[in-house]
Short mmCIF file of C-alpha atoms in Angstrom, two decimals:
data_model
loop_
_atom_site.label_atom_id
_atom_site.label_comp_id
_atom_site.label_asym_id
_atom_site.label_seq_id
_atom_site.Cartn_x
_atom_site.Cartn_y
_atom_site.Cartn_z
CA UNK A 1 17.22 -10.43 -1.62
CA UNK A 2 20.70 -9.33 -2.26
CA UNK A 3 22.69 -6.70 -1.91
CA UNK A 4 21.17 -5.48 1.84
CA UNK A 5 23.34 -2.51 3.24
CA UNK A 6 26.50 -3.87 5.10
CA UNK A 7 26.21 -1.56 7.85
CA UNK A 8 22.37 -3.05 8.34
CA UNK A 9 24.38 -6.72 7.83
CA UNK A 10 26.89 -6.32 10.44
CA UNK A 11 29.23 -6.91 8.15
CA UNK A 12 31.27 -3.66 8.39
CA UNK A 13 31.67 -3.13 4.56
CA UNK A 14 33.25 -6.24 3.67
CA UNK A 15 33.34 -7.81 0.75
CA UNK A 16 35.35 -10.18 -1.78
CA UNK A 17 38.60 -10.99 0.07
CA UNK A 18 37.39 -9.49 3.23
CA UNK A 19 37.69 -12.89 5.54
CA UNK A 20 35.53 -15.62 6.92
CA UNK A 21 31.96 -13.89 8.21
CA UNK A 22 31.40 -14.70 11.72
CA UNK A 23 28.30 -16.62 12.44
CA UNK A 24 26.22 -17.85 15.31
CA UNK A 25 24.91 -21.33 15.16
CA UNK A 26 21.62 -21.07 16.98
CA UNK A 27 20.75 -24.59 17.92
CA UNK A 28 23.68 -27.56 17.96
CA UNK A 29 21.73 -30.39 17.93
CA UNK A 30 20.57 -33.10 15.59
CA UNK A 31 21.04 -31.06 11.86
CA UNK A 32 23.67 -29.32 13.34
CA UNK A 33 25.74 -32.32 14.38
CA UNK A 34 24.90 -34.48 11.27
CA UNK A 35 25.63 -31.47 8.68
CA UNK A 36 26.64 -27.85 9.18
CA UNK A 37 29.00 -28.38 11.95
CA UNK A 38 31.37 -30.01 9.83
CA UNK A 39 30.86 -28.47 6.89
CA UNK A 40 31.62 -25.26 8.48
CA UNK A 41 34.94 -27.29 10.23
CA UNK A 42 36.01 -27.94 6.30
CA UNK A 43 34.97 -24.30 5.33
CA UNK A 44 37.36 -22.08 7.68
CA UNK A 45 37.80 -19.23 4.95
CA UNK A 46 34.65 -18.93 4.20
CA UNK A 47 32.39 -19.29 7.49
CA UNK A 48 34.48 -18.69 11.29
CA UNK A 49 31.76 -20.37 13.75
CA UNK A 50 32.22 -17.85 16.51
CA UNK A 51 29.62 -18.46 18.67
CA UNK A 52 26.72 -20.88 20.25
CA UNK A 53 23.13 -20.55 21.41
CA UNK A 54 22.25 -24.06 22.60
CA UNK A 55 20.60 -24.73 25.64
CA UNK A 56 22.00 -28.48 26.31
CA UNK A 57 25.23 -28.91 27.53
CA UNK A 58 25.90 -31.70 26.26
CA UNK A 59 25.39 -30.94 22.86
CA UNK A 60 27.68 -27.79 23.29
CA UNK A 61 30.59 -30.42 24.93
CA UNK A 62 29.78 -32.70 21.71
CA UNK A 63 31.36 -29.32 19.63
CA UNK A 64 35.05 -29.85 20.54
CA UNK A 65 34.66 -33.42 19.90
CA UNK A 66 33.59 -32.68 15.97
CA UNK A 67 37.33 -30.68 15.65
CA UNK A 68 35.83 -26.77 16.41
CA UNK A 69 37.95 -26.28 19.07
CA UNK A 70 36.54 -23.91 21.50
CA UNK A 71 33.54 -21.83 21.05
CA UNK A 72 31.91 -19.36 23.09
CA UNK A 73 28.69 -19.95 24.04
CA UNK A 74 26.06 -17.18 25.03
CA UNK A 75 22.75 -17.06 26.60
CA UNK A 76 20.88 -15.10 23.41
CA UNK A 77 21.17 -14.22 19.87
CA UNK A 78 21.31 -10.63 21.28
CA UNK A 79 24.43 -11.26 23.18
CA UNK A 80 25.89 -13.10 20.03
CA UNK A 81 25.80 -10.36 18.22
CA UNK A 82 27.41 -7.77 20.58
CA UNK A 83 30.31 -10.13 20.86
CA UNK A 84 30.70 -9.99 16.91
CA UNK A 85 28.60 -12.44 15.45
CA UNK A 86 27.72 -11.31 11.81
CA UNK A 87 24.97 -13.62 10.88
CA UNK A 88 22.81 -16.76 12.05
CA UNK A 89 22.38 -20.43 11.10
CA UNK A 90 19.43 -21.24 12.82
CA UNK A 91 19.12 -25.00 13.64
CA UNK A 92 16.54 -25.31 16.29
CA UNK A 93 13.38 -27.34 15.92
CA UNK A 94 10.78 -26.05 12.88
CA UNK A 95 8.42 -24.82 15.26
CA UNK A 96 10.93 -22.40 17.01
CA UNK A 97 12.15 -20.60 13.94
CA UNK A 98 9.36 -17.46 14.03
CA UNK A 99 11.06 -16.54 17.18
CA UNK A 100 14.43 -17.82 16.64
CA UNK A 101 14.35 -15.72 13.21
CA UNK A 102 12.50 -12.35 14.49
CA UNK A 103 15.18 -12.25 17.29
CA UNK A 104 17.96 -12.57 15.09
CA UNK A 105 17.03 -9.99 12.58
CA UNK A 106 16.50 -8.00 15.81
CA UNK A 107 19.72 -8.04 16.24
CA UNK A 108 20.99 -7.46 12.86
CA UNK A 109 21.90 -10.81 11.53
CA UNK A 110 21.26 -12.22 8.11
CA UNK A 111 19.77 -15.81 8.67
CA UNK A 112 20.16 -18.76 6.84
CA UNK A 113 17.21 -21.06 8.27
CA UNK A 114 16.98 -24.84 8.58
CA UNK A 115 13.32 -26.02 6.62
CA UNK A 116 10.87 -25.81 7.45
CA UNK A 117 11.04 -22.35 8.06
CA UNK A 118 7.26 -22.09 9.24
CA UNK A 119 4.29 -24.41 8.37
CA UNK A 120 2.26 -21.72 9.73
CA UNK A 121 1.40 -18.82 6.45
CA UNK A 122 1.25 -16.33 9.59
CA UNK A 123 4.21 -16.33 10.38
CA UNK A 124 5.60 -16.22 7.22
CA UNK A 125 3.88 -13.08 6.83
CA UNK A 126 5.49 -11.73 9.83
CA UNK A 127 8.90 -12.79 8.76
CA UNK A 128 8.40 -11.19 5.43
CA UNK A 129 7.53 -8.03 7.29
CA UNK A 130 10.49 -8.28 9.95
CA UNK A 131 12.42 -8.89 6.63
CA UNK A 132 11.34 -5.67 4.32
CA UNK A 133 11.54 -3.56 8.00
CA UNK A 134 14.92 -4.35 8.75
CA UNK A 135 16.15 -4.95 5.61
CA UNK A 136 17.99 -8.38 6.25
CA UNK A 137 17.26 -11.60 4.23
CA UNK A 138 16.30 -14.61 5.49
CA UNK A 139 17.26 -17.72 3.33
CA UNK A 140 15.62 -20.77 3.71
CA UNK A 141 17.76 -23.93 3.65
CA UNK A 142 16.81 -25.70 0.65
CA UNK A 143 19.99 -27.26 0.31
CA UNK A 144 19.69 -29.83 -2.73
CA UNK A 145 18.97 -26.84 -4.63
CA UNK A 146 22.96 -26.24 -4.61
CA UNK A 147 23.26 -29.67 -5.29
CA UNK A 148 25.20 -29.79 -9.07
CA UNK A 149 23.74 -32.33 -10.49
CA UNK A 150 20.59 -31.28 -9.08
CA UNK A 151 20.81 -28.26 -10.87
CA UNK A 152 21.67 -29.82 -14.06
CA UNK A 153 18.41 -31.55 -13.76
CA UNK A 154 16.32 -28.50 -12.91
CA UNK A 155 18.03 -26.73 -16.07
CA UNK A 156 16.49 -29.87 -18.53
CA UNK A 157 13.21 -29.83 -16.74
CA UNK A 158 13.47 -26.26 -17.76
CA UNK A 159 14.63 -26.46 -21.58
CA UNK A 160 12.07 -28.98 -21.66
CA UNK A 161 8.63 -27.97 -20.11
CA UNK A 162 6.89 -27.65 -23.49
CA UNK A 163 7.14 -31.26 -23.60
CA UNK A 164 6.95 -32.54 -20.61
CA UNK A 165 4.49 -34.87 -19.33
CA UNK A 166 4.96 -36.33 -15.60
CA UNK A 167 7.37 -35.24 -12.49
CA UNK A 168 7.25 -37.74 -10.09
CA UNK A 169 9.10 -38.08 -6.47
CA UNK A 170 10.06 -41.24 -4.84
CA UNK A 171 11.31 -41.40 -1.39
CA UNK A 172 11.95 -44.23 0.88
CA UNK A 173 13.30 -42.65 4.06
CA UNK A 174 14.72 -44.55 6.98
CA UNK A 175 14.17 -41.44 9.23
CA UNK A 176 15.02 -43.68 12.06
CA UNK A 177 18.52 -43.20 14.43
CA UNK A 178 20.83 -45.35 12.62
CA UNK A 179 20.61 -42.65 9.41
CA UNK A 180 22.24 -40.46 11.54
CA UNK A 181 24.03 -42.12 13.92
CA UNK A 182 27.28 -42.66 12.92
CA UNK A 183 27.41 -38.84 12.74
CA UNK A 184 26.50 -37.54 16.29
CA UNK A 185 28.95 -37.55 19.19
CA UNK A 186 25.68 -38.34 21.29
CA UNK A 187 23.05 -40.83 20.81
CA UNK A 188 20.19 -39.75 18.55
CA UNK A 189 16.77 -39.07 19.69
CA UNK A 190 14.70 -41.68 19.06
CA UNK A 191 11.56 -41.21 16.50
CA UNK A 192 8.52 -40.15 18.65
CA UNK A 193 5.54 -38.09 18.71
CA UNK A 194 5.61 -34.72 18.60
CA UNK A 195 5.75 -32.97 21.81
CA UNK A 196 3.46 -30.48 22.89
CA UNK A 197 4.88 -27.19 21.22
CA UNK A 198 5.01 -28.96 17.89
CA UNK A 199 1.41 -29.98 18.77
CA UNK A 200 0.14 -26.56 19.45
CA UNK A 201 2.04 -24.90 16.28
CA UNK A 202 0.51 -27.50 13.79
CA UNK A 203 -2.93 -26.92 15.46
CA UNK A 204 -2.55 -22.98 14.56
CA UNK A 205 -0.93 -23.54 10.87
CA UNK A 206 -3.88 -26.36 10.45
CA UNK A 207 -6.51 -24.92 11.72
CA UNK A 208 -8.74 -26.24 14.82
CA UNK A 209 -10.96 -29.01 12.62
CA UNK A 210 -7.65 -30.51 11.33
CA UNK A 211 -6.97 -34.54 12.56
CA UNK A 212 -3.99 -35.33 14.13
CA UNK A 213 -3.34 -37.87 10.78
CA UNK A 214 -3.55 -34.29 9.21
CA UNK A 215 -1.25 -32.81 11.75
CA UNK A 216 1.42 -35.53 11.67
CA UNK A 217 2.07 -35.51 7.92
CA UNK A 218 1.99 -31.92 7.48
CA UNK A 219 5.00 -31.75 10.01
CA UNK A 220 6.67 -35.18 8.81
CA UNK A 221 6.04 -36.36 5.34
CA UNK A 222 4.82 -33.06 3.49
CA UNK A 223 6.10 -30.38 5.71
CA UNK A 224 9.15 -32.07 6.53
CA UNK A 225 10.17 -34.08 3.62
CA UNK A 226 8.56 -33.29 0.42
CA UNK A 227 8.15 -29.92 0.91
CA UNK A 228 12.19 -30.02 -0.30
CA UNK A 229 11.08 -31.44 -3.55
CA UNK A 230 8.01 -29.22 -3.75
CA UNK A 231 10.44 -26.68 -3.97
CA UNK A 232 12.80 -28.20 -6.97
CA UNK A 233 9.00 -28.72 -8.54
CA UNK A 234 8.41 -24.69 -8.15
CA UNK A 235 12.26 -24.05 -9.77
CA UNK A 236 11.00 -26.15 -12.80
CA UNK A 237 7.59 -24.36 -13.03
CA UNK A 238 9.23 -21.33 -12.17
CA UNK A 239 8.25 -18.18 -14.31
CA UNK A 240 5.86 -20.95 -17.02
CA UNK A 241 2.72 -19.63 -15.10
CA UNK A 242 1.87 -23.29 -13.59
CA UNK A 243 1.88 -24.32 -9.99
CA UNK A 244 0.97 -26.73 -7.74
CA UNK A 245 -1.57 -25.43 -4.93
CA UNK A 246 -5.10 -25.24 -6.04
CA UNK A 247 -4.51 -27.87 -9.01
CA UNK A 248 -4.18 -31.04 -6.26
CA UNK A 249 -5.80 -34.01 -7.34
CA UNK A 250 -5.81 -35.81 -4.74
CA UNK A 251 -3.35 -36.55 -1.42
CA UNK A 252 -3.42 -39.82 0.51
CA UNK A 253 -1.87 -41.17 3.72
CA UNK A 254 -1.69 -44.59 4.85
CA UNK A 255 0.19 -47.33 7.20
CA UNK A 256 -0.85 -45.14 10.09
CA UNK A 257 0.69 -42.13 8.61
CA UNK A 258 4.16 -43.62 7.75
CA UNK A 259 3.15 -43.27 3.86
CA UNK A 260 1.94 -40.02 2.27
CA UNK A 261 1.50 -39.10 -1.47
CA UNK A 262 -0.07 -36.42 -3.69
CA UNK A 263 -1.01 -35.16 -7.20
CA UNK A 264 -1.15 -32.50 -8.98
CA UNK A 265 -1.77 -31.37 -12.29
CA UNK A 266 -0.13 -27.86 -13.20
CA UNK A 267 -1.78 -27.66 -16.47
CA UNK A 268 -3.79 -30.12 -18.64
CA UNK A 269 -0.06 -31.62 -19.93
CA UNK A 270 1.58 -32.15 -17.12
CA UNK A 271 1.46 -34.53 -13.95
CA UNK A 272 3.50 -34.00 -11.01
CA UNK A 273 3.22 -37.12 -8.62
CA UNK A 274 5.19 -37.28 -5.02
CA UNK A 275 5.21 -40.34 -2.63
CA UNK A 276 7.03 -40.53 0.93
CA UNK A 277 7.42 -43.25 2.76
CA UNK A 278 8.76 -43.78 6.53
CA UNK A 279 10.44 -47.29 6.27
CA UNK A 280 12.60 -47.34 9.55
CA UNK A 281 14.26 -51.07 8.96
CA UNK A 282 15.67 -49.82 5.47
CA UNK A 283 19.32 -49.35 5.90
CA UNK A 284 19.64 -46.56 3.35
CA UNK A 285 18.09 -43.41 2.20
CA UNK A 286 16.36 -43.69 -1.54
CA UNK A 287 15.34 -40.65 -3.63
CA UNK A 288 14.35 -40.57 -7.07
CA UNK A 289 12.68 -37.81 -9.29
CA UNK A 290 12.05 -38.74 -12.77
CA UNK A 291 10.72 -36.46 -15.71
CA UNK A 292 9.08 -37.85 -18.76
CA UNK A 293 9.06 -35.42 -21.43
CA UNK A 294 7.16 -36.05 -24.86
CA UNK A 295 10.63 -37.10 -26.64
CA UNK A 296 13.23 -38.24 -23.39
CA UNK A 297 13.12 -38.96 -19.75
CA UNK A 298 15.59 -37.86 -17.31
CA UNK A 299 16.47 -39.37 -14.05
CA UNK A 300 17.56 -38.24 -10.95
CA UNK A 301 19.28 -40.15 -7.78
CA UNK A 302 19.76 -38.73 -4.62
CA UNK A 303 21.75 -40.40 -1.44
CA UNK A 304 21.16 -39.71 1.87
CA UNK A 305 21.42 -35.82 2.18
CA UNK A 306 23.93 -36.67 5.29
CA UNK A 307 25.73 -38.88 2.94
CA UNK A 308 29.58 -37.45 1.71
CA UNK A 309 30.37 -41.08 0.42
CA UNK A 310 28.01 -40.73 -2.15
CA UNK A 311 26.52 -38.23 -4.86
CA UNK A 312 23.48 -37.21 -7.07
CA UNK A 313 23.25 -39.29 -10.50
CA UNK A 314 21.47 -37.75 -13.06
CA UNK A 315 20.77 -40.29 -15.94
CA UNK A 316 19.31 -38.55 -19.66
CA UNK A 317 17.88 -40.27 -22.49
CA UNK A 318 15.98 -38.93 -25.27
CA UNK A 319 15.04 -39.56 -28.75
CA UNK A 320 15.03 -37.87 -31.99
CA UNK A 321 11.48 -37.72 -33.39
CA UNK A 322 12.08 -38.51 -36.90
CA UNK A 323 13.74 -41.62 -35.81
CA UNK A 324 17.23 -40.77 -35.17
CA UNK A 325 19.72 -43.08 -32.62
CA UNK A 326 18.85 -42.34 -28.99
CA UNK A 327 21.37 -40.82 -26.44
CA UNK A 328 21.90 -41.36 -22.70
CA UNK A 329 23.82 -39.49 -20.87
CA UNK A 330 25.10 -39.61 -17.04
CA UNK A 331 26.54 -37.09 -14.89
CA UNK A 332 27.35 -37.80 -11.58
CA UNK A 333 28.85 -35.41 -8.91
CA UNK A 334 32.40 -35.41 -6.83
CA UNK A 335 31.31 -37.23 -3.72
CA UNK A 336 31.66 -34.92 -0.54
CA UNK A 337 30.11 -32.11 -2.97
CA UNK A 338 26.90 -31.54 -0.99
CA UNK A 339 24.35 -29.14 -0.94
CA UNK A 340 24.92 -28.40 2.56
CA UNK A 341 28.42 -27.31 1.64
CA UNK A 342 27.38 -25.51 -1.21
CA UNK A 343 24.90 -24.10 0.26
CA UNK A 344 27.13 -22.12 3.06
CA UNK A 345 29.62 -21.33 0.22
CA UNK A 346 26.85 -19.62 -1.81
CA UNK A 347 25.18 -17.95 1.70
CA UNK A 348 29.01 -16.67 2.13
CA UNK A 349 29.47 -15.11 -1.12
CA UNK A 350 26.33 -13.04 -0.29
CA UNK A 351 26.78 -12.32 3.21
CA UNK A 352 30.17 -10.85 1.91
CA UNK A 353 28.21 -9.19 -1.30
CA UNK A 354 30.70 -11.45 -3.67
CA UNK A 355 29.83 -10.37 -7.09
CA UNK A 356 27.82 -13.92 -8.96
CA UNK A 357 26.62 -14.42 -5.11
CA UNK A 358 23.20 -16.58 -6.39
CA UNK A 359 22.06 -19.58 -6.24
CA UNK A 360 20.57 -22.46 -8.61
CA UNK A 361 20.82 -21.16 -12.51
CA UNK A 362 21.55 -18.07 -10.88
CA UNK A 363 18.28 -17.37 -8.97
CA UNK A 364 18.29 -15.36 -5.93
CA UNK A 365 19.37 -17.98 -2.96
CA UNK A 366 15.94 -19.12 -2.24
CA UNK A 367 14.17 -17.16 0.68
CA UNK A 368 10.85 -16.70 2.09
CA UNK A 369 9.13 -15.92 -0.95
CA UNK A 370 9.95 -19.66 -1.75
CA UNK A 371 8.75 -21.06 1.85
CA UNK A 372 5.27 -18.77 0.96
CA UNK A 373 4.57 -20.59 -2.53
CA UNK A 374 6.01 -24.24 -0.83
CA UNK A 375 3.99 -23.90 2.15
CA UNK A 376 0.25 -23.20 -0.18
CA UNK A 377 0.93 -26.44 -1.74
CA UNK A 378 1.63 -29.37 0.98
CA UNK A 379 -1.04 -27.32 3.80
CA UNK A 380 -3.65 -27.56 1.19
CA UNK A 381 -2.44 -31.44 0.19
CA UNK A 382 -2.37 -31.97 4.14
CA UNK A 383 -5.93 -30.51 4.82
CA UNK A 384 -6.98 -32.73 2.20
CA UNK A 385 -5.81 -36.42 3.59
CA UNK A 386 -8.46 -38.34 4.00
#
């Protein structure tokens, strides 16, 4: 949704030119620390962090150690906003956001919303509702969407979906301390169970007769992880008529729940295939997608998504039909060109109403109407582990 009235925004009538937008960071913890915070330190025309809502201490102290300088911090959104704040990056834990979010539209802030958004398809009903009321978006932080060379790769999935054959989605994730560590001015939390308010949301999103194997990958490995590449899957199938929930295959989970993969088949052409994978003792992040189309394949790479060392390779190759030479080509992106940064510069640009304010191929920045369609497809592959 674009294009909201300013006054509604808090905004004031800004626009192009019109300064950095205020913005409360609700929740400075572990996604905070390890991405936004210093994005937003690299990103002072665009985005002026100008206030807090954290709980910890600790992890507010751990702010003038990242180069932010001093920040107030306050006890509520509410408060935030009265003291200026003009919209809300909310980085609390998934299973706060429904509250996190209502409160902030409440108060009149545009939100930009770590994923998961909600697992639960309630609550994304009532955030859709608190969003027409008050007429504020609420973007949902799909950030390799911004990615360039993920985009590039979502356009020839596009060009190509006549012909195309198989998507599949690789991931070998550390998810472990050590991914993240060298980017926290605190020691990370270790990898544990989920405690009890995580517990209790899954059981309402799940339903009472789903396992705790269910539970656990919904909010991990499909909720938490794929559900990002669910999402580039939906920008590919985007407007063709396929999708993915209610044409699952099959979904599977094994080594105690660190493994989880599923299968779908969007129409009697087409295969989409996605396979996550906990491996704590790797060292590094691995994410591949691949599409086979009848006459190329293209290939996609993906670091870390804390990684600004490293960047997105896209690798093409095709063939002519009728026999013609093949071609490869490779793009790869300016390292330190991440979707997180993107992502705020494109989530500026509309909070300021910048004319060409969109996202990916020059979609709407994706929002809850995305989380909706995301959330159908890994719930029903979750319900259906085994």
């Amino acid at each position: 949704m674009n294009g909201w009235p300013a006054q509604r925004a808090g905004i004031g009538g800004e626009r192009a030119g019109g300064g950095p937008v205020p913005v409360v960071l609700v929740g400075a913890g572990k996604v905070a620390h390890a991405a936004h915070l210093r994005e937003l330190r690299d990103l002072p025309d665009e985005l002026h962090l100008a206030a807090v809502v954290e709980p910890d201490p600790a992890h507010i102290a751990a702010l003038h150690r990242v180069g932010l300088g001093a920040v107030d911090r306050y006890a509520s959104v509410t408060a935030a906003a009265r003291a200026g704040a003009r919209a809300a990056l909310v980085c609390t834990p998934w299973w706060t956001h429904r509250d996190v979010v209502l409160e902030c539209l409440a108060a009149g802030l545009p939100v930009l919303c770590e994923k998961p958004v909600t697992l639960d398809p309630a609550e994304i009903e009532e955030l859709a509702a608190a969003e027409r009321r008050t007429g504020l978006p609420v973007t949902a932080g799909y950030m390799k969407r911004h990615d360039p060379v993920v985009r590039l790769f979502l356009d020839h999935c596009r060009a190509r979906l006549d012909r195309a054959r198989r998507l599949t989605v690789d991931i070998h994730d550390p998810n472990a301390p050590h991914q993240v560590a060298h980017l926290l001015p605190y020691d990370p939390p270790p990898f544990g169970p989920q405690p009890p308010p995580a517990r209790e949301a899954l059981a309402r999103a799940l339903g009472p007769a789903a396992s705790q194997a269910q539970r656990e990958a919904y909010a991990r490995g499909l909720g938490g992880s794929l559900i990002h590449q669910v999402n580039l899957v939906h920008a590919v199938l985007a407007g063709s008529g396929r999708k993915l929930a209610g044409r699952l295959l099959h979904a599977d989970g094994w080594a105690q729940g660190a493994g989880v993969s599923c299968r779908w088949r969007p129409d009697d052409g087409l295969l989409v295939d996605m396979t996550h994978q906990r491996l704590p003792a790797h060292r590094r992040y691995r994410e591949v997608l691949e599409f086979t189309a009848s006459d190329g394949v293209a290939t996609l790479t993906l670091p870390s998504p804390y990684a600004r060392d490293e960047a997105a390779t896209l690798t093409v190759q095709s063939w002519d039909p009728a026999g013609g030479p093949a071609e490869r080509r490779v793009y790869t992106a300016e390292p330190g060109q991440t979707g997180f940064r993107r992502q705020l510069l494109a989530w500026a640009r509309q909070l300021r109403g910048e004319p060409g304010s969109r996202g990916a191929a020059g979609e709407a920045l994706p929002g809850l109407a995305d989380v909706r369609t995301d959330t159908r497809a890994v719930r029903e592959a979750a319900l259906r582990l085994a």
